[in-house]
Coordinates of C-alpha atoms in Angstrom, one line a residue:
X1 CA 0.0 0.0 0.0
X2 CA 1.5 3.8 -1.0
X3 CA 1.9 6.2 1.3
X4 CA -1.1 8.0 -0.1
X5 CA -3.8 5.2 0.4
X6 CA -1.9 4.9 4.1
X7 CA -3.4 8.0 4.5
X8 CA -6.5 7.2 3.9
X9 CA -6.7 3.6 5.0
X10 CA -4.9 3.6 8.8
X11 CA -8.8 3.1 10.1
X12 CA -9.6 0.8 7.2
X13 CA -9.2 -3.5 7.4
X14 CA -5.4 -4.7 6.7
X15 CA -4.1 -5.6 3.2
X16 CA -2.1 -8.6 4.8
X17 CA -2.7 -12.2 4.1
X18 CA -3.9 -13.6 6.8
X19 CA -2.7 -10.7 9.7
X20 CA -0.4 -10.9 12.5
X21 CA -0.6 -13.4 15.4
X22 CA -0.7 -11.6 18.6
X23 CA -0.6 -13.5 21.8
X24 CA -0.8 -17.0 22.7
X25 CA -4.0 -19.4 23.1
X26 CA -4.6 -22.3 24.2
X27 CA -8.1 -23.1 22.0
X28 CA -8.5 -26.8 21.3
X29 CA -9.1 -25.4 17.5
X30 CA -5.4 -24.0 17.7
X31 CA -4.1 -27.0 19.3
X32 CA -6.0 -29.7 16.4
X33 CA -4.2 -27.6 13.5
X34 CA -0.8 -28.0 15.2
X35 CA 0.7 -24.8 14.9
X36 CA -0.8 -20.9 15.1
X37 CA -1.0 -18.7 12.6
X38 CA 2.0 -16.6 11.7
X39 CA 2.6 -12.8 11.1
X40 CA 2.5 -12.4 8.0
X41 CA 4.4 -8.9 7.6
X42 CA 2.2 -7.5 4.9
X43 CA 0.7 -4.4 6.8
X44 CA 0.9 -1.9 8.9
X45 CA -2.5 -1.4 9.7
X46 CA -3.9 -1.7 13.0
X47 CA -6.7 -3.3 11.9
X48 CA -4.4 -6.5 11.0
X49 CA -5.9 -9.6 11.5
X50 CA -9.2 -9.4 11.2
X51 CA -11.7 -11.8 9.7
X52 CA -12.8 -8.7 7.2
X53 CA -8.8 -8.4 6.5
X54 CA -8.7 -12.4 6.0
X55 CA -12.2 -12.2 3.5
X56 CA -11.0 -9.2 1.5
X57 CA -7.3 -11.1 1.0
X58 CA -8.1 -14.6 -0.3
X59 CA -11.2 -13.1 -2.5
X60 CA -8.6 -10.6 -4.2
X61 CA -5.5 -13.1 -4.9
X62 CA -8.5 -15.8 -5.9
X63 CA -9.9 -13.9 -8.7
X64 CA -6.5 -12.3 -9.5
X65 CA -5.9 -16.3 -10.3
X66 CA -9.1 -16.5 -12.4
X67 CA -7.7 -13.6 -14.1
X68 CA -4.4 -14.5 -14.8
X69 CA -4.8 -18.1 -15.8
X70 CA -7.7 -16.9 -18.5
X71 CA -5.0 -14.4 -19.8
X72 CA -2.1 -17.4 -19.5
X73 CA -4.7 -20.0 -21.9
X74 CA -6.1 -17.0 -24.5
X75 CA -2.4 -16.1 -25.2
X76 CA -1.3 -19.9 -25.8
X77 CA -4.4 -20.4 -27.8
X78 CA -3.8 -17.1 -29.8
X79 CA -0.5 -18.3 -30.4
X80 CA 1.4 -15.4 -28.4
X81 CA 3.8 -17.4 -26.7
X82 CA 6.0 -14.7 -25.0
X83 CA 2.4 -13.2 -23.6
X84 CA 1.6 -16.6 -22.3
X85 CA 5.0 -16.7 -20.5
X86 CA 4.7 -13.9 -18.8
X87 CA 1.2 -14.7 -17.9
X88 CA 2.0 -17.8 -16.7
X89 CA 4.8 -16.0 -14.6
X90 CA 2.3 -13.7 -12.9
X91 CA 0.4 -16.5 -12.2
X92 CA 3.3 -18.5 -10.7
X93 CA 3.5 -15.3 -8.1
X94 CA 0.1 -15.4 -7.5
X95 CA 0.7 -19.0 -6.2
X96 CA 3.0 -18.0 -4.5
X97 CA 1.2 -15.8 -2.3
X98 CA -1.8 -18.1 -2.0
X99 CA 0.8 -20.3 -1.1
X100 CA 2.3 -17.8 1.9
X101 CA -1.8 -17.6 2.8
X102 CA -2.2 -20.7 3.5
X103 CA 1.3 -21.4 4.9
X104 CA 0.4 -18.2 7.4
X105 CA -2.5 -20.2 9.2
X106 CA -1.5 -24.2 8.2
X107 CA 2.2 -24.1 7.9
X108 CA 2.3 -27.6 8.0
X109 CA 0.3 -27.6 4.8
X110 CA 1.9 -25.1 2.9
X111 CA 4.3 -27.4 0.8
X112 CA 1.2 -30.0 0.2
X113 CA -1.0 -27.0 -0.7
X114 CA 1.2 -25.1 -2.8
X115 CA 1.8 -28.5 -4.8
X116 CA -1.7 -29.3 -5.3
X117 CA -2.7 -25.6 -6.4
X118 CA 0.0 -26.1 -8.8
X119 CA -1.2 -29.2 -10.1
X120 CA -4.5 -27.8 -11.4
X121 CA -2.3 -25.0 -13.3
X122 CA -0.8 -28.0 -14.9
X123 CA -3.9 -29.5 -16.1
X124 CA -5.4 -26.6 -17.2
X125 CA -2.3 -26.1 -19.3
X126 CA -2.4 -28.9 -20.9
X127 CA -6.3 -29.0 -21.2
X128 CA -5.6 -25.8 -23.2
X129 CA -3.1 -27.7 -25.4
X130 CA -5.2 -30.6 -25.9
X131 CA -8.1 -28.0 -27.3
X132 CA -6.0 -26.5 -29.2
X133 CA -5.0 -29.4 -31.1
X134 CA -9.0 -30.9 -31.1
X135 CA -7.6 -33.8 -29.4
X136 CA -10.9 -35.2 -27.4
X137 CA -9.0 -37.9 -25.7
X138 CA -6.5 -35.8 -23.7
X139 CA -9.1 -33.0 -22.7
X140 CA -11.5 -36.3 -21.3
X141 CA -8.3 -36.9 -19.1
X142 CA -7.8 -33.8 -17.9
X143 CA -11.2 -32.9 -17.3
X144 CA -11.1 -36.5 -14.8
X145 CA -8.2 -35.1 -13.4
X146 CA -9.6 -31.7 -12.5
X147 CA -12.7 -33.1 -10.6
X148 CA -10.4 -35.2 -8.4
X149 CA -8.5 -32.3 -7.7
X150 CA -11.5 -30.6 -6.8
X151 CA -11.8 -33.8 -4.3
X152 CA -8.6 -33.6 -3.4
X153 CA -9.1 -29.8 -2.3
X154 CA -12.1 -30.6 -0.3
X155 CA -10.2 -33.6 1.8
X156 CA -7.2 -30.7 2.2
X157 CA -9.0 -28.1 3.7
X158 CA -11.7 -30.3 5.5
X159 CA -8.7 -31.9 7.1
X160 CA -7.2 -28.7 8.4
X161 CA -10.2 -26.8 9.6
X162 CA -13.1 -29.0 10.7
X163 CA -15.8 -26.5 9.7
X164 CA -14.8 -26.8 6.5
X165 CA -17.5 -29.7 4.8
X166 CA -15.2 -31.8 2.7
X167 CA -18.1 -31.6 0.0
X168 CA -19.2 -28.2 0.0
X169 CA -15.5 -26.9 -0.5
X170 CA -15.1 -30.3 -3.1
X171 CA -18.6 -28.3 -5.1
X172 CA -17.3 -25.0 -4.9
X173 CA -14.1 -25.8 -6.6
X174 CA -15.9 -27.8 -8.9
X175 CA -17.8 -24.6 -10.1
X176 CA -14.5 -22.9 -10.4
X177 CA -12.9 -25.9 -12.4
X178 CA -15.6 -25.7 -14.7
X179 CA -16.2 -21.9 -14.7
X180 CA -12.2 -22.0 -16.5
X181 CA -13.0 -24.6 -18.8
X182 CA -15.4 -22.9 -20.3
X183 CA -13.1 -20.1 -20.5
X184 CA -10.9 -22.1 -22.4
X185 CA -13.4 -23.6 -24.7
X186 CA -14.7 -20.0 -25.4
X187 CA -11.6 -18.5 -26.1
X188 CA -10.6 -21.9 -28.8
X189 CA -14.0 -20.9 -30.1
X190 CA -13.2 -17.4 -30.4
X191 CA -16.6 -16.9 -28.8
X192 CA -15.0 -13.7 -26.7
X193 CA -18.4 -12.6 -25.6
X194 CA -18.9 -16.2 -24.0
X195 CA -15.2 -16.2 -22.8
X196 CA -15.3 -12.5 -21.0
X197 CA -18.7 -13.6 -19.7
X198 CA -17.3 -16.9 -18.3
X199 CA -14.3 -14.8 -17.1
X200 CA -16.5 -12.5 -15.1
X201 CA -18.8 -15.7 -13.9
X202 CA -15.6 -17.4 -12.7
X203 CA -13.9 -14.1 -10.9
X204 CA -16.9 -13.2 -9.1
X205 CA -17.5 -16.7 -8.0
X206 CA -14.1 -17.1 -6.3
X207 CA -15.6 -14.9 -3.2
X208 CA -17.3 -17.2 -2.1
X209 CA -14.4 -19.2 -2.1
X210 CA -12.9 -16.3 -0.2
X211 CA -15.8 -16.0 2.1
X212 CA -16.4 -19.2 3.1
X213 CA -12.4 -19.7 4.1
X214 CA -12.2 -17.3 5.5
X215 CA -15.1 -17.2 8.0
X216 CA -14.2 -20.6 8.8
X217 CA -10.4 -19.9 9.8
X218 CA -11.7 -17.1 11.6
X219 CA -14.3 -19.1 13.8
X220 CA -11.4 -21.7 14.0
X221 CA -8.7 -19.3 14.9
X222 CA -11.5 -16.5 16.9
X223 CA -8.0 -15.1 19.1
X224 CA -6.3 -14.0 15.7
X225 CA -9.1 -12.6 13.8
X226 CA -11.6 -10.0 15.3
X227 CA -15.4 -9.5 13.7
X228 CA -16.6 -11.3 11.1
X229 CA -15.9 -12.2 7.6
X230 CA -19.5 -11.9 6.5
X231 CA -20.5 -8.5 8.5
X232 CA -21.9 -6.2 6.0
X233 CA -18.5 -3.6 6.8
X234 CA -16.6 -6.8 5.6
X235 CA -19.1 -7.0 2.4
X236 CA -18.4 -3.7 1.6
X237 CA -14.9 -3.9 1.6
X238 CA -15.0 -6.9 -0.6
X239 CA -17.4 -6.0 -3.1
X240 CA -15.6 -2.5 -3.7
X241 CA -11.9 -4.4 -3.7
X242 CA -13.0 -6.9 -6.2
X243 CA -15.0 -4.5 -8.6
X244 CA -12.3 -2.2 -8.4
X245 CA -9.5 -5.3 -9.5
X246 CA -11.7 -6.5 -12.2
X247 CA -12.0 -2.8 -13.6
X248 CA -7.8 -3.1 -13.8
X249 CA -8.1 -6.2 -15.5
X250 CA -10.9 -6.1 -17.8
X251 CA -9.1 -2.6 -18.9
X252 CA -5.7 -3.8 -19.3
X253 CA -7.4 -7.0 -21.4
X254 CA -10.0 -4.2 -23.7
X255 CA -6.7 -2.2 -24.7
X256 CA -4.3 -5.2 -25.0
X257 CA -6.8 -6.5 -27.6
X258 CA -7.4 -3.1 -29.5
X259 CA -3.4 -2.4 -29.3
X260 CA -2.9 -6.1 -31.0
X261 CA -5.4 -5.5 -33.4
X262 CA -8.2 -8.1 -32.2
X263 CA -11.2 -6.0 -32.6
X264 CA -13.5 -8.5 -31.3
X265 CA -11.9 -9.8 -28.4
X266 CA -11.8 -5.6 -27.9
X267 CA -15.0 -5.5 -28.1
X268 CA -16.1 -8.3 -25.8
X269 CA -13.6 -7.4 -23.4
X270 CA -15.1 -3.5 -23.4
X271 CA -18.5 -4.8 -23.0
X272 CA -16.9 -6.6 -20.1
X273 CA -16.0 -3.8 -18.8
X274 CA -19.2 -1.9 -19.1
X275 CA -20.8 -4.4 -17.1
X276 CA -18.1 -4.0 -14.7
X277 CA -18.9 -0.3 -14.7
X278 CA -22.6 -1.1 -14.0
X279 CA -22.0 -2.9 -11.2
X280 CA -19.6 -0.7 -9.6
X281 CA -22.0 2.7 -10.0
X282 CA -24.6 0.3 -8.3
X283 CA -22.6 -0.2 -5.0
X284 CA -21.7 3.4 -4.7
X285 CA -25.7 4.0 -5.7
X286 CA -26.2 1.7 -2.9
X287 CA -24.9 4.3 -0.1
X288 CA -25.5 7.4 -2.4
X289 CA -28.5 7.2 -4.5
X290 CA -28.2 10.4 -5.8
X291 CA -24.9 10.2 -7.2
X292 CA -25.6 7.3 -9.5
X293 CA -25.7 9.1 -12.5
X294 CA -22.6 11.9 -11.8
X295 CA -20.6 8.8 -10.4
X296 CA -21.3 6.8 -13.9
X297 CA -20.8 9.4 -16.3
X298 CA -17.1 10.5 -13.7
X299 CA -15.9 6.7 -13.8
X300 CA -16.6 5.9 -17.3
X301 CA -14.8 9.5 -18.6
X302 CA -11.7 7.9 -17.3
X303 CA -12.1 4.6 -19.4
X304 CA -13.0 6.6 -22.6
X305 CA -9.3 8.4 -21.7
X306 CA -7.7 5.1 -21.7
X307 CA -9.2 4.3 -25.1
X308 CA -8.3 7.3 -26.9
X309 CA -5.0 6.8 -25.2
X310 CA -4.0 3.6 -26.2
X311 CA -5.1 4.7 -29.8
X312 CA -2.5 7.6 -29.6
X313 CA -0.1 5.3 -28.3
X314 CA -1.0 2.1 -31.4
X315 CA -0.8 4.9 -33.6
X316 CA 2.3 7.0 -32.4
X317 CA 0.4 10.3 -31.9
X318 CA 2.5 11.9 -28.9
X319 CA 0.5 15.2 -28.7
X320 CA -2.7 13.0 -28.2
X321 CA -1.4 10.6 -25.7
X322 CA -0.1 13.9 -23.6
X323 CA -3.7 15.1 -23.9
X324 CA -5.1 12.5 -22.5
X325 CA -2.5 12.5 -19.8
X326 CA -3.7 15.7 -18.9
X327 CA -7.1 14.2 -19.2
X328 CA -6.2 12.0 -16.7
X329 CA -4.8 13.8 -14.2
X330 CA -7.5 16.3 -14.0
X331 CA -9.7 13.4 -13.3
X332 CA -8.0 12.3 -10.6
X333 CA -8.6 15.4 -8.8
X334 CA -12.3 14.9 -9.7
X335 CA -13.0 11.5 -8.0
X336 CA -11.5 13.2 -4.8
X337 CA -13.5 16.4 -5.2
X338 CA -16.6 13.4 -6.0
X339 CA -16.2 10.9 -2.9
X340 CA -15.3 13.8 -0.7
X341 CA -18.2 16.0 -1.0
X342 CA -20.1 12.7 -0.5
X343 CA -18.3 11.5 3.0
X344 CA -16.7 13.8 5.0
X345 CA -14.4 11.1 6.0
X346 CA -13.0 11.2 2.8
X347 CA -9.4 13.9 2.4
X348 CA -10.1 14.7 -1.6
X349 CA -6.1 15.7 -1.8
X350 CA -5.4 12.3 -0.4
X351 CA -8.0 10.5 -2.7
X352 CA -7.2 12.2 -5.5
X353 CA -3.3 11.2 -4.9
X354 CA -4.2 7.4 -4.4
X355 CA -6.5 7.5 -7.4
X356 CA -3.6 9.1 -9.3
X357 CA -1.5 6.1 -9.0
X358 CA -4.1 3.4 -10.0
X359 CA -4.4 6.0 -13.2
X360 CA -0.3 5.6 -13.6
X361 CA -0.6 1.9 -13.2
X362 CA -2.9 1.4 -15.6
X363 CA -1.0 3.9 -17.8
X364 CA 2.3 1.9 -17.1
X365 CA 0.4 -1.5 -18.2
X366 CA -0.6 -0.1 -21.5
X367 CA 2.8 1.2 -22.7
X368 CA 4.2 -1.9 -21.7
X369 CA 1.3 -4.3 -24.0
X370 CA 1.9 -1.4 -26.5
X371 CA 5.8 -2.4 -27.1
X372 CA 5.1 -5.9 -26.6
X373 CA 7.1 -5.7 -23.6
X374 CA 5.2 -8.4 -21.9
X375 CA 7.0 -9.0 -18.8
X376 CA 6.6 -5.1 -17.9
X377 CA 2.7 -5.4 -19.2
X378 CA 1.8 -8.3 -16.6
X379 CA 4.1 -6.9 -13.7
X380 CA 2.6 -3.2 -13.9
X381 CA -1.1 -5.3 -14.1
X382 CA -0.5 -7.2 -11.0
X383 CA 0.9 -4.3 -9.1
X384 CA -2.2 -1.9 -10.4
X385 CA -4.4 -4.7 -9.3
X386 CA -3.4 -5.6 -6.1
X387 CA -3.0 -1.8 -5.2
X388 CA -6.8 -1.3 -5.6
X389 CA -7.3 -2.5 -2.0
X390 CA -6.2 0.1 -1.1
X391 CA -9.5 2.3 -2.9
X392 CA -11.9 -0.7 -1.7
X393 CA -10.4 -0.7 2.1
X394 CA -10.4 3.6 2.1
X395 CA -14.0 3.9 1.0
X396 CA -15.4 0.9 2.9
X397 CA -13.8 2.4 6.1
X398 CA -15.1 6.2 5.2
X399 CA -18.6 5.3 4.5
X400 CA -18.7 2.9 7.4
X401 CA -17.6 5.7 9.7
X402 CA -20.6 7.5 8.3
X403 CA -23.4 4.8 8.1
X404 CA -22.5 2.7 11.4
X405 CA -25.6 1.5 11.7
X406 CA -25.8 0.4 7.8
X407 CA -22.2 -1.2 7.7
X408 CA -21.6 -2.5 11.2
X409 CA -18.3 -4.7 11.3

C-alpha cells in the first residue's frame, strides 16, 4: 500500500494475508491444526488480523488467479507465446502468495497445498493444449483429473479446519474448475463474448471461495481474527476491492486486444467492462442514491481516456497521448473532489493522490502491451491490481464511519 492510500486507509481492514498473530492461546481449534497462525508482515494497519482483513485477502488473490490463468490460456491459444510466458509468470507469483496464505494459518500444509494448487495449473495447461489441437481424448483426461483435484481440495482443507465440509468446498471448486473450462473452450471458439462472460462468472464466484475460508479460519482461529468475515462492513470492503481489480483487469485485457489488433476480443472485453462499470455505480448508488448518475458518467470518462489513449499510443500520436495524460490527471482530482463532498471522511487531496497512481498503473500496463514488452505489461497489471485494495479498504472504512448502523463490522 502507497503512502497515499496509508493515509486514507490507517482506520480501514489490513491488506495482509492472513494478519499478524498476537498472543498465545490455548483453544482446542489451535491446538487440532498443530501450529498458530504466523505474522504475515504484509501491513501496517492496526486493523491487521481481522476476519474482514482475512475475506478481502483470499477473495482478491483468488480472482486475480481466475484472471491471470484466463490471460495465460487465450495467449497460448492465440499463439502469443511470450504473452503466455509472462502470464504464466504472474500467475506463478500469484501462487506463491496463495501459497504464503495458506502457509500463514497451516504451515504444515503449505508445501502439500502449494503442490496441489500447482497441479490444477498444470492440467489446465495442458487441457488448453489438448483444445488446441481438437484432441478429445487428452481434454476427457484432464477434465477427470480436474474433478479429483476438486476432491482432493475438499479432503485438504476439511482436514485442516473441521468447519470446512469436505463436500461443499469439493462443489465450490468444482464450479471454479468448470467456470475456467469454459473459459478455455470460449476463447478456442473465439466466442469472446462467452469467454469475457465466463471470465467475469468465474472471478466473481471465487468470493465465495474467499468467504467461506475465510469465515471458517476465523471461527477456527477466533484469538487471531476479530469481527466477522461476512458483516456487512466486511461485504463492503470486498465488493468494492474486487469490482475495483476487475475494472484493472478487464481494462488492461480491452486495450491489450485493440493495441494487437483483435477487434472483437476488444469489443467483448469492453463490453466486459461496461458491465463492470454497471456494477460498480450500483454499489456506490447503494450508499449514495443520488450520485448514480454523476458517479457513472465521472468513472466511465476515465475509461473513454484510456481508449483514446491507447489509440495515440497504437498509432504513435504523442500530442494525443499527452492530452489524454492531462485528461487523466485532471480526473484524478475529480473522483477526490466526488467521494469527498459525499463523505466527510474522505481527504479529496489524499484521494485524488491514491487514485492518481491506480491512473499511472494502468498507464504503465498499457505502454508496456503497446511495445510488446510483456514482462513489464503483466508486472505493472498485478501491481495496479493488487493496489486497488487500497480504494476498496479507504471507501469501505469512510462510508462505514458515516453509516454505522448500515455497515456495522
Amino acid at each position: 500500500m502507497s503512502k497515499q492510500w496509508r493515509k486514507l486507509a490507517v482506520a480501514a481492514v489490513a491488506m495482509s494475508l492472513f494478519g499478524a498473530a498476537c498472543g498465545s492461546s490455548g483453544d482446542k481449534s489451535e491446538e487440532s491444526a498443530g501450529e498458530a497462525p504466523e505474522a504475515s508482515g504484509h501491513s501496517d494497519s492496526k486493523d491487521a488480523g481481522t476476519a474482514e482483513g482475512l475475506h478481502v485477502r483470499l477473495t482478491q488473490l483468488l480472482g486475480e488467479h481466475v484472471t491471470l490463468a484466463s490471460f495465460a490460456t487465450g495467449s497460448a491459444l492465440g499463439g502469443n507465446t511470450k504473452a503466455f510466458e509472462a502470464a504464466a509468470a504472474e500467475l506463478g507469483n500469484n501462487t506463491s502468495d496463495l501459497t504464503d496464505a495458506v502457509g500463514s494459518v497451516y504451515p504444515k500444509g503449505k508445501d502439500p497445498f502449494k503442490g496441489l494448487w500447482q497441479s490444477h495449473i498444470d492440467m489446465f495447461v495442458r487441457y488448453t493444449q489438448a483444445t488446441a489441437k481438437g484432441d478429445k481424448a487428452a481434454q476427457g483426461v484432464e477434465v477427470t483429473k480436474l474433478t479429483q483435484y476438486a476432491n482432493d481440495v475438499g479432503v485438504f482443507f476439511s482436514g485442516a479446519n473441521p468447519n470446512l465440509p469436505k463436500d461443499a468446498v469439493t462443489a465450490l471448486v468444482k464450479d471454479h474448475v468448470l467456470d475456467l473450462k469454459g473459459v478455455v473452450d470460449a476463447q478456442a471458439a473465439k466466442d469472446f463474448t462467452g469467454a469475457y462472460t465466463k471470465i467475469r462468472d468465474g472471478y466473481h464466484h471465487m468470493d465465495m471461495i474467499g468467504g467461506a475460508l475465510a469465515g471458517a479460519i476465523a471461527k477456527q482461529f477466533p484469538t487471531k481474527f476479530s469481527g466477522a468475515a461476512d458483516s456487512k462492513k466486511a461485504a463492503l470492503h470486498t465488493t468494492l476491492t474486487q469490482q475495483f481489480g476487475e475494472h484493472v483487469a478487464l481494462a488492461a485485457a480491452a486495450t491489450g486486444n485493440a493495441l494487437a489488433g483483435d477487434t472483437k476480443a476488444a469489443s467483448a472485453a469492453a463490453a466486459a467492462l461496461n458491465g463492470n462499470t454497471d456494477d460498480l455505480t450500483n454499489s456506490v448508488a447503494s450508499v449514495y442514491p443520488q450520485a448514480k448518475t454523476p458517479f457513472k458518467g465521472l468513472w466511465q470518462s476515465h475509461i473513454d481516456m484510456f481508449v483514446r489513449y491507447a489509440g495515440a499510443k497504437g498509432s504513435g500520436d504523442q500530442a494525443a497521448q499527452d492530452k489524454e495524460v492531462q485528461n487523466l490527471t485532471k480526473y484524478t482530482v475529480d473522483v477526490g473532489a466526488f467521494f469527498a463532498g459525499a463523505n466527510p471522511n474522505l481527504n479529496k487531496d489524499t484521494l485524488a493522490a491514491g487514485v492518481k497512481e491506480h491512473v499511472l498503473g494502468l498507464k504503465e500496463a498499457v505502454d508496456a502491451l503497446a511495445a510488446k514488452d510483456y514482462p513489464k505489461a503483466f508486472s505493472s497489471l498485478r501491481e495496479a491490481y493488487l493496489h486497488m485494495d487500497g480504494l476498496g479498504a479507504a471507501l469501505s472504512a469512510a462510508i462505514a464511519k458515516q453509516f454505522p448502523d448500515k455497515f456495522p463490522a
